Amino acid sequence: MRILFLDLKAQYRAIRPEIDEALGRVLASGWYILGRELEEFEREFASYCGVRHAVGVGSGTAAIQLALSAAGIGPGDGVVTVANVSAPTVAAICLAGATPLFADIDGRSGNLDPERLSAVLQRDTGRQIKAVVVVHLYGNPANLERILALARESGIKVIEDCCQAHGALFRGTKVGSFGEAGCFSFYPTKNIGAYGDAGMVVTNDDGIAERVRMLRNYGEKEKYLNTERGINSRLDEIQAAILKVKLAYCDRWNETRRKLADLYSEQLAGCGLKLPLPDENGSRQVYHLYVVRAKDREYLRARLQEKGIATAVHYPRPIHFQPAYSDLGYAPGDLPETEAACREVLSLPLYPELEPQAVLRVCEAIREIV
Ligand SMILES: *Cc1c(COP(=O)(O)O)cnc(C)c1O
């Protein structure tokens, strides 16, 4: 029996009657964009995150772009983030018209290293840097306390990239509620996923919420009155109805992910791989991915493949090695922890429908190989 890396069909089978009902309701309503389904989902998602506002947009990328724009970040501004991600975080900074700068990660957590951020801010003598986009990678909250303190000291804004961290807690509080805004993606593979593209900006700032609402809809303040130069990036009624169904399962699914992750960590202890860090100080990771580090990743991956076990790499190529971003002024060796992580990370199968038995089989296979 092959073990899949992810099985989205299994999730649909498990909740099919509710999803089909939601789809039928929207299709029959005759109203498909900016309606009741979205308003309800926005209210429920804001409440889930413990914030005043949630504004649905077309994707996680658009959420970051519009949150930056709404926070007043644009051309001429520098925005610090990490490079051990896939393109959207950095693409969104560029779409907002700003210039990305990279700070290295903490090799143990894979998240932005506050000390590296501090160094980047100190070098910024021209005071070009106006914001930091903090990624909670793999569903593991970054050190927001230290990052927020540094941001306050230097007067820059904090945007949280929560695209992998729906429901995660930093020291007891939901991520997305710490910075100026939190940005979520509902890409199908995320902890709660649409059947298409969708995203959300959450914020406690009334002004940012209002501006994102305008920017997502051509910059309209009211019908045919444009007070901003906006774009078209809305979370449609069909996806909102689907996501309302899935939000009710989010905590249960996250709990199952955490149990499976604990099983992995228990079974893989002492086998020579670097494992994800355990939770600390009231934080709660939601394991969007279960990522180990192996010195000889390609060998391990190939041998697991032979045994019918699918794995993935998030992410093999840091952004400063990507051709599209070669003009940002970074060279190999500039971000050593980031570069080492990209060589060694390996994501093991993990999703709520995965049987614990399958986790045991993956662990047994890994122990045999290493
Ligand atoms: C998925 C993801 C995004 C982008 O989301 P889209 O909805 O695909 O635009 C951004 N940042 C991170 C860390 C992600 O995992």
Tab-separated table of C-alpha atoms and ligand atoms in Angstrom:
chain	number	residue	atom	x	y	z
A	1	MET	CA	0.000	0.000	0.000
A	2	ARG	CA	1.341	3.385	-1.027
A	3	ILE	CA	1.249	6.194	1.511
A	4	LEU	CA	0.170	9.455	-0.123
A	5	PHE	CA	1.713	12.769	0.881
A	6	LEU	CA	-1.744	14.333	1.039
A	7	ASP	CA	-5.266	13.068	0.303
A	8	LEU	CA	-7.757	15.886	-0.271
A	9	LYS	CA	-10.360	13.487	-1.648
A	10	ALA	CA	-10.479	11.670	1.699
A	11	GLN	CA	-11.354	14.938	3.434
A	12	TYR	CA	-14.121	15.676	0.922
A	13	ARG	CA	-15.572	12.184	1.410
A	14	ALA	CA	-15.662	12.752	5.180
A	15	ILE	CA	-17.691	15.990	4.988
A	16	ARG	CA	-19.393	15.586	1.614
A	17	PRO	CA	-23.066	16.094	2.668
A	18	GLU	CA	-22.292	19.434	4.330
A	19	ILE	CA	-20.162	20.654	1.425
A	20	ASP	CA	-22.711	19.629	-1.184
A	21	GLU	CA	-25.471	21.368	0.772
A	22	ALA	CA	-23.402	24.578	0.957
A	23	LEU	CA	-22.646	24.461	-2.784
A	24	GLY	CA	-26.274	23.879	-3.668
A	25	ARG	CA	-27.388	26.741	-1.457
A	26	VAL	CA	-25.043	29.247	-3.122
A	27	LEU	CA	-25.741	28.044	-6.659
A	28	ALA	CA	-29.487	28.368	-6.081
A	29	SER	CA	-29.157	31.816	-4.476
A	30	GLY	CA	-28.198	33.656	-7.667
A	31	TRP	CA	-25.659	35.754	-5.689
A	32	TYR	CA	-21.992	34.800	-6.182
A	33	ILE	CA	-19.691	37.670	-5.192
A	34	LEU	CA	-19.623	39.789	-1.980
A	35	GLY	CA	-22.765	38.534	-0.293
A	36	ARG	CA	-24.085	36.930	2.861
A	37	GLU	CA	-21.895	33.826	2.815
A	38	LEU	CA	-18.737	35.931	2.855
A	39	GLU	CA	-20.077	38.316	5.501
A	40	GLU	CA	-20.852	35.383	7.775
A	41	PHE	CA	-17.521	33.677	7.144
A	42	GLU	CA	-15.664	36.940	7.817
A	43	ARG	CA	-17.501	37.352	11.136
A	44	GLU	CA	-16.811	33.757	12.147
A	45	PHE	CA	-13.159	33.879	11.110
A	46	ALA	CA	-12.570	37.183	12.956
A	47	SER	CA	-14.067	35.651	16.065
A	48	TYR	CA	-11.969	32.488	15.600
A	49	CYS	CA	-8.791	34.608	15.420
A	50	GLY	CA	-9.868	36.887	18.276
A	51	VAL	CA	-9.689	40.074	16.175
A	52	ARG	CA	-12.128	42.878	15.294
A	53	HIS	CA	-12.072	42.483	11.508
A	54	ALA	CA	-11.617	39.859	8.823
A	55	VAL	CA	-11.708	40.778	5.132
A	56	GLY	CA	-11.917	38.031	2.515
A	57	VAL	CA	-9.655	38.332	-0.519
A	58	GLY	CA	-8.702	36.205	-3.498
A	59	SER	CA	-5.593	34.452	-2.140
A	60	GLY	CA	-2.935	34.475	0.553
A	61	THR	CA	-0.648	36.386	-1.795
A	62	ALA	CA	-3.302	39.073	-2.264
A	63	ALA	CA	-3.867	39.156	1.513
A	64	ILE	CA	-0.199	40.052	2.113
A	65	GLN	CA	-0.089	42.508	-0.782
A	66	LEU	CA	-3.258	44.330	0.314
A	67	ALA	CA	-2.348	44.293	4.026
A	68	LEU	CA	0.959	45.984	3.167
A	69	SER	CA	-0.731	48.542	0.901
A	70	ALA	CA	-3.422	49.252	3.480
A	71	ALA	CA	-0.725	49.756	6.131
A	72	GLY	CA	0.810	52.417	3.894
A	73	ILE	CA	3.755	50.375	2.600
A	74	GLY	CA	4.648	50.964	-1.055
A	75	PRO	CA	7.274	52.074	-3.555
A	76	GLY	CA	10.557	53.120	-1.962
A	77	ASP	CA	9.908	51.097	1.210
A	78	GLY	CA	11.928	48.086	2.318
A	79	VAL	CA	10.170	45.060	3.819
A	80	VAL	CA	12.132	42.384	5.654
A	81	THR	CA	11.152	38.731	5.456
A	82	VAL	CA	12.746	35.262	5.201
A	83	ALA	CA	13.968	33.421	2.102
A	84	ASN	CA	13.226	29.770	3.068
A	85	VAL	CA	9.683	30.025	1.705
A	86	SER	CA	7.936	29.596	-1.611
A	87	ALA	CA	7.524	32.690	-3.756
A	88	PRO	CA	4.166	34.186	-2.643
A	89	THR	CA	5.380	36.003	0.489
A	90	VAL	CA	8.077	37.798	-1.487
A	91	ALA	CA	5.917	38.206	-4.594
A	92	ALA	CA	3.311	39.967	-2.434
A	93	ILE	CA	5.905	42.446	-1.126
A	94	CYS	CA	6.885	43.238	-4.734
A	95	LEU	CA	3.221	43.494	-5.806
A	96	ALA	CA	2.736	46.127	-3.087
A	97	GLY	CA	5.524	48.052	-4.838
A	98	ALA	CA	8.011	47.592	-1.969
A	99	THR	CA	11.490	46.034	-1.965
A	100	PRO	CA	12.093	42.738	-0.141
A	101	LEU	CA	15.105	42.341	2.172
A	102	PHE	CA	16.032	39.035	3.769
A	103	ALA	CA	17.019	38.153	7.314
A	104	ASP	CA	18.388	34.701	8.079
A	105	ILE	CA	16.396	32.103	10.020
A	106	ASP	CA	16.966	30.376	13.319
A	107	GLY	CA	18.122	26.958	12.143
A	108	ARG	CA	16.265	25.138	14.918
A	109	SER	CA	12.791	26.542	14.285
A	110	GLY	CA	13.080	27.502	10.605
A	111	ASN	CA	11.543	30.877	11.498
A	112	LEU	CA	12.918	34.417	11.303
A	113	ASP	CA	15.791	34.830	13.771
A	114	PRO	CA	15.095	38.009	15.789
A	115	GLU	CA	18.847	38.618	16.181
A	116	ARG	CA	19.322	38.555	12.389
A	117	LEU	CA	16.348	40.903	12.014
A	118	SER	CA	17.941	43.220	14.544
A	119	ALA	CA	21.188	43.208	12.533
A	120	VAL	CA	19.356	44.008	9.287
A	121	LEU	CA	17.545	46.900	10.986
A	122	GLN	CA	20.803	48.267	12.405
A	123	ARG	CA	22.426	48.277	8.970
A	124	ASP	CA	19.455	50.265	7.594
A	125	THR	CA	20.992	53.670	8.242
A	126	GLY	CA	18.855	55.313	5.546
A	127	ARG	CA	15.714	54.154	7.381
A	128	GLN	CA	14.271	52.628	4.244
A	129	ILE	CA	12.803	49.592	6.042
A	130	LYS	CA	9.162	50.161	6.957
A	131	ALA	CA	7.830	46.690	7.737
A	132	VAL	CA	8.584	43.050	8.458
A	133	VAL	CA	6.501	40.140	7.163
A	134	VAL	CA	6.773	37.377	9.771
A	135	VAL	CA	6.097	33.868	8.442
A	136	HIS	CA	4.849	31.235	10.905
A	137	LEU	CA	6.431	28.447	8.897
A	138	TYR	CA	4.925	24.944	8.891
A	139	GLY	CA	2.332	26.163	11.441
A	140	ASN	CA	4.946	26.947	14.084
A	141	PRO	CA	4.602	30.497	15.488
A	142	ALA	CA	7.700	32.690	15.153
A	143	ASN	CA	9.060	34.525	18.201
A	144	LEU	CA	6.536	37.375	18.043
A	145	GLU	CA	7.471	38.830	21.418
A	146	ARG	CA	11.031	39.628	20.395
A	147	ILE	CA	10.083	40.623	16.837
A	148	LEU	CA	7.337	43.007	18.019
A	149	ALA	CA	9.750	44.600	20.499
A	150	LEU	CA	12.323	45.186	17.741
A	151	ALA	CA	9.642	46.539	15.404
A	152	ARG	CA	8.424	48.981	18.048
A	153	GLU	CA	11.983	50.157	18.742
A	154	SER	CA	12.596	50.955	15.090
A	155	GLY	CA	9.074	52.124	14.282
A	156	ILE	CA	8.337	49.530	11.603
A	157	LYS	CA	5.097	47.641	10.984
A	158	VAL	CA	4.542	43.924	11.494
A	159	ILE	CA	2.474	41.872	9.064
A	160	GLU	CA	2.011	38.202	9.995
A	161	ASP	CA	2.028	35.600	7.227
A	162	CYS	CA	-0.295	33.015	8.815
A	163	CYS	CA	-0.881	31.101	5.587
A	164	GLN	CA	0.364	27.881	7.234
A	165	ALA	CA	-0.846	28.628	10.764
A	166	HIS	CA	-4.668	28.727	11.029
A	167	GLY	CA	-5.455	28.399	14.728
A	168	ALA	CA	-1.863	28.372	15.992
A	169	LEU	CA	-1.191	30.061	19.332
A	170	PHE	CA	1.779	32.163	20.360
A	171	ARG	CA	1.927	32.066	24.179
A	172	GLY	CA	-1.801	31.435	24.436
A	173	THR	CA	-2.987	33.946	21.799
A	174	LYS	CA	-3.989	33.244	18.193
A	175	VAL	CA	-1.470	34.234	15.538
A	176	GLY	CA	-2.687	36.961	13.193
A	177	SER	CA	-3.719	39.188	16.092
A	178	PHE	CA	-0.239	40.446	17.041
A	179	GLY	CA	0.873	42.668	14.177
A	180	GLU	CA	-0.859	45.389	12.150
A	181	ALA	CA	-2.533	42.571	10.199
A	182	GLY	CA	-2.502	38.794	9.809
A	183	CYS	CA	-2.734	37.169	6.376
A	184	PHE	CA	-4.252	33.770	5.660
A	185	SER	CA	-4.447	31.560	2.596
A	186	PHE	CA	-7.164	28.987	1.984
A	187	TYR	CA	-5.310	27.316	-0.867
A	188	PRO	CA	-6.670	23.729	-1.017
A	189	THR	CA	-3.746	22.126	0.857
A	190	LYS	CA	-3.756	24.503	3.860
A	191	ASN	CA	-5.082	23.517	7.297
A	192	ILE	CA	-8.445	24.765	6.117
A	193	GLY	CA	-8.608	24.905	2.346
A	194	ALA	CA	-11.096	26.082	-0.238
A	195	TYR	CA	-11.835	24.203	-3.479
A	196	GLY	CA	-10.020	26.948	-5.346
A	197	ASP	CA	-8.162	30.098	-4.312
A	198	ALA	CA	-9.098	32.232	-1.320
A	199	GLY	CA	-7.455	34.344	1.386
A	200	MET	CA	-8.168	36.627	4.346
A	201	VAL	CA	-6.725	39.668	6.078
A	202	VAL	CA	-7.454	39.911	9.818
A	203	THR	CA	-6.764	43.026	11.872
A	204	ASN	CA	-7.732	45.020	14.944
A	205	ASP	CA	-7.097	48.254	13.023
A	206	ASP	CA	-10.349	49.783	11.712
A	207	GLY	CA	-8.494	51.836	9.095
A	208	ILE	CA	-6.572	48.887	7.651
A	209	ALA	CA	-9.764	46.791	7.485
A	210	GLU	CA	-11.618	49.552	5.658
A	211	ARG	CA	-8.784	50.076	3.173
A	212	VAL	CA	-8.452	46.354	2.387
A	213	ARG	CA	-12.222	46.260	1.786
A	214	MET	CA	-11.850	49.018	-0.789
A	215	LEU	CA	-8.596	47.784	-2.340
A	216	ARG	CA	-9.969	44.256	-2.971
A	217	ASN	CA	-12.887	45.726	-4.938
A	218	TYR	CA	-11.346	48.184	-7.456
A	219	GLY	CA	-10.797	50.764	-4.721
A	220	GLU	CA	-14.502	51.506	-4.444
A	221	LYS	CA	-15.612	53.347	-1.335
A	222	GLU	CA	-19.167	53.018	-2.569
A	223	LYS	CA	-20.525	51.908	-5.919
A	224	TYR	CA	-18.715	53.776	-8.726
A	225	LEU	CA	-16.862	56.046	-6.291
A	226	ASN	CA	-13.159	55.137	-6.317
A	227	THR	CA	-11.072	56.659	-3.560
A	228	GLU	CA	-8.173	54.192	-4.010
A	229	ARG	CA	-6.499	52.536	-6.977
A	230	GLY	CA	-7.563	49.028	-6.115
A	231	ILE	CA	-7.471	45.604	-7.681
A	232	ASN	CA	-9.968	42.763	-8.084
A	233	SER	CA	-9.317	40.182	-5.376
A	234	ARG	CA	-12.419	38.865	-3.632
A	235	LEU	CA	-13.286	35.681	-1.766
A	236	ASP	CA	-16.330	34.404	-3.670
A	237	GLU	CA	-19.586	33.130	-2.153
A	238	ILE	CA	-19.014	29.478	-3.116
A	239	GLN	CA	-15.611	29.362	-1.416
A	240	ALA	CA	-16.949	31.292	1.607
A	241	ALA	CA	-19.768	28.759	2.068
A	242	ILE	CA	-17.285	25.863	1.819
A	243	LEU	CA	-14.884	27.532	4.256
A	244	LYS	CA	-17.667	28.121	6.797
A	245	VAL	CA	-18.215	24.359	6.855
A	246	LYS	CA	-14.493	23.689	7.224
A	247	LEU	CA	-13.858	26.337	9.907
A	248	ALA	CA	-16.050	24.312	12.258
A	249	TYR	CA	-13.597	21.413	11.828
A	250	CYS	CA	-10.388	23.434	12.057
A	251	ASP	CA	-9.624	22.824	15.749
A	252	ARG	CA	-10.450	19.106	15.508
A	253	TRP	CA	-8.283	18.685	12.416
A	254	ASN	CA	-5.435	20.628	14.015
A	255	GLU	CA	-5.673	18.431	17.110
A	256	THR	CA	-5.381	15.329	14.921
A	257	ARG	CA	-2.391	16.836	13.115
A	258	ARG	CA	-0.759	17.474	16.493
A	259	LYS	CA	-1.370	13.903	17.670
A	260	LEU	CA	0.136	12.486	14.477
A	261	ALA	CA	3.088	14.875	14.787
A	262	ASP	CA	3.664	13.744	18.379
A	263	LEU	CA	3.611	10.145	17.194
A	264	TYR	CA	6.222	10.954	14.540
A	265	SER	CA	8.427	12.739	17.081
A	266	GLU	CA	8.148	9.897	19.581
A	267	GLN	CA	8.931	7.224	16.977
A	268	LEU	CA	11.773	9.131	15.299
A	269	ALA	CA	13.553	10.243	18.491
A	270	GLY	CA	17.208	9.288	18.439
A	271	CYS	CA	17.289	8.163	14.790
A	272	GLY	CA	19.714	10.895	13.717
A	273	LEU	CA	17.240	13.275	12.036
A	274	LYS	CA	16.548	16.781	13.332
A	275	LEU	CA	12.906	16.882	14.429
A	276	PRO	CA	10.515	19.830	14.850
A	277	LEU	CA	10.869	21.646	18.182
A	278	PRO	CA	8.203	20.868	20.792
A	279	ASP	CA	5.758	23.603	21.867
A	280	GLU	CA	6.935	26.011	24.531
A	281	ASN	CA	5.413	28.612	26.870
A	282	GLY	CA	1.758	28.130	25.956
A	283	SER	CA	2.401	28.220	22.212
A	284	ARG	CA	0.610	25.696	20.013
A	285	GLN	CA	1.815	24.704	16.579
A	286	VAL	CA	-0.686	23.365	14.088
A	287	TYR	CA	1.669	21.290	11.922
A	288	HIS	CA	0.651	22.419	8.473
A	289	LEU	CA	3.651	20.235	7.652
A	290	TYR	CA	5.783	17.803	9.638
A	291	VAL	CA	9.312	18.670	8.550
A	292	VAL	CA	12.490	16.834	9.552
A	293	ARG	CA	16.039	17.654	8.521
A	294	ALA	CA	18.330	15.013	7.041
A	295	LYS	CA	21.956	15.556	6.026
A	296	ASP	CA	21.436	13.236	3.065
A	297	ARG	CA	17.908	14.233	2.202
A	298	GLU	CA	17.887	13.112	-1.422
A	299	TYR	CA	19.000	9.595	-0.461
A	300	LEU	CA	16.358	9.300	2.277
A	301	ARG	CA	13.690	10.636	-0.046
A	302	ALA	CA	14.535	8.254	-2.863
A	303	ARG	CA	14.594	5.220	-0.573
A	304	LEU	CA	11.216	6.179	0.960
A	305	GLN	CA	9.826	6.573	-2.553
A	306	GLU	CA	10.983	3.010	-3.357
A	307	LYS	CA	9.053	1.828	-0.311
A	308	GLY	CA	5.901	3.538	-1.584
A	309	ILE	CA	6.071	6.525	0.783
A	310	ALA	CA	5.599	9.955	-0.768
A	311	THR	CA	7.411	12.949	0.719
A	312	ALA	CA	7.896	16.572	-0.335
A	313	VAL	CA	10.408	19.387	0.123
A	314	HIS	CA	9.316	22.763	1.483
A	315	TYR	CA	11.321	24.401	0.018
A	316	PRO	CA	14.275	23.281	-2.078
A	317	ARG	CA	15.426	26.660	-3.401
A	318	PRO	CA	15.636	29.800	-1.255
A	319	ILE	CA	14.166	32.931	-2.800
A	320	HIS	CA	17.557	34.604	-3.196
A	321	PHE	CA	18.550	31.699	-5.500
A	322	GLN	CA	15.463	32.162	-7.694
A	323	PRO	CA	16.096	33.682	-11.129
A	324	ALA	CA	13.142	36.063	-10.731
A	325	TYR	CA	14.728	37.609	-7.616
A	326	SER	CA	18.380	37.555	-8.637
A	327	ASP	CA	18.466	41.366	-8.820
A	328	LEU	CA	17.777	41.830	-5.091
A	329	GLY	CA	21.491	41.826	-4.383
A	330	TYR	CA	21.968	38.561	-2.485
A	331	ALA	CA	24.568	35.896	-3.224
A	332	PRO	CA	25.091	32.297	-2.105
A	333	GLY	CA	26.471	32.304	1.449
A	334	ASP	CA	24.574	35.455	2.499
A	335	LEU	CA	21.927	33.469	4.427
A	336	PRO	CA	23.770	30.373	5.653
A	337	GLU	CA	21.043	28.985	7.950
A	338	THR	CA	18.420	29.458	5.236
A	339	GLU	CA	20.596	27.751	2.634
A	340	ALA	CA	21.375	24.803	4.937
A	341	ALA	CA	17.672	24.344	5.734
A	342	CYS	CA	16.759	24.292	2.039
A	343	ARG	CA	19.330	21.507	1.496
A	344	GLU	CA	18.099	19.350	4.401
A	345	VAL	CA	14.347	19.778	4.980
A	346	LEU	CA	12.012	16.891	4.203
A	347	SER	CA	8.235	16.922	4.748
A	348	LEU	CA	6.632	13.628	5.798
A	349	PRO	CA	2.991	12.726	5.076
A	350	LEU	CA	0.675	14.480	7.544
A	351	TYR	CA	-3.027	15.251	7.233
A	352	PRO	CA	-6.003	14.647	9.516
A	353	GLU	CA	-7.267	11.642	7.547
A	354	LEU	CA	-3.889	9.853	7.734
A	355	GLU	CA	-4.048	6.686	9.860
A	356	PRO	CA	-1.663	6.464	12.861
A	357	GLN	CA	-0.747	3.064	11.401
A	358	ALA	CA	0.635	4.818	8.320
A	359	VAL	CA	2.765	7.098	10.514
A	360	LEU	CA	4.197	4.019	12.214
A	361	ARG	CA	5.024	2.547	8.793
A	362	VAL	CA	6.794	5.732	7.679
A	363	CYS	CA	8.834	5.780	10.902
A	364	GLU	CA	9.770	2.127	10.581
A	365	ALA	CA	10.913	2.733	6.994
A	366	ILE	CA	12.988	5.751	8.068
A	367	ARG	CA	14.649	3.822	10.888
A	368	GLU	CA	15.561	1.067	8.432
A	369	ILE	CA	17.067	3.529	5.962
A	370	VAL	CA	19.056	5.695	8.397
B	1	LIG	C1	0.362	29.310	0.751
B	1	LIG	C2	1.219	30.389	1.245
B	1	LIG	C3	1.108	31.706	0.765
B	1	LIG	C4	0.253	32.120	-0.395
B	1	LIG	O1	-0.992	31.679	-0.492
B	1	LIG	P1	-1.803	31.662	-1.880
B	1	LIG	O2	-3.196	31.545	-1.375
B	1	LIG	O3	-1.358	30.472	-2.657
B	1	LIG	O4	-1.556	32.933	-2.590
B	1	LIG	C5	1.910	32.671	1.339
B	1	LIG	N1	2.764	32.395	2.313
B	1	LIG	C6	2.917	31.138	2.786
B	1	LIG	C7	3.896	30.900	3.879
B	1	LIG	C8	2.160	30.098	2.253
B	1	LIG	O5	2.331	28.860	2.729
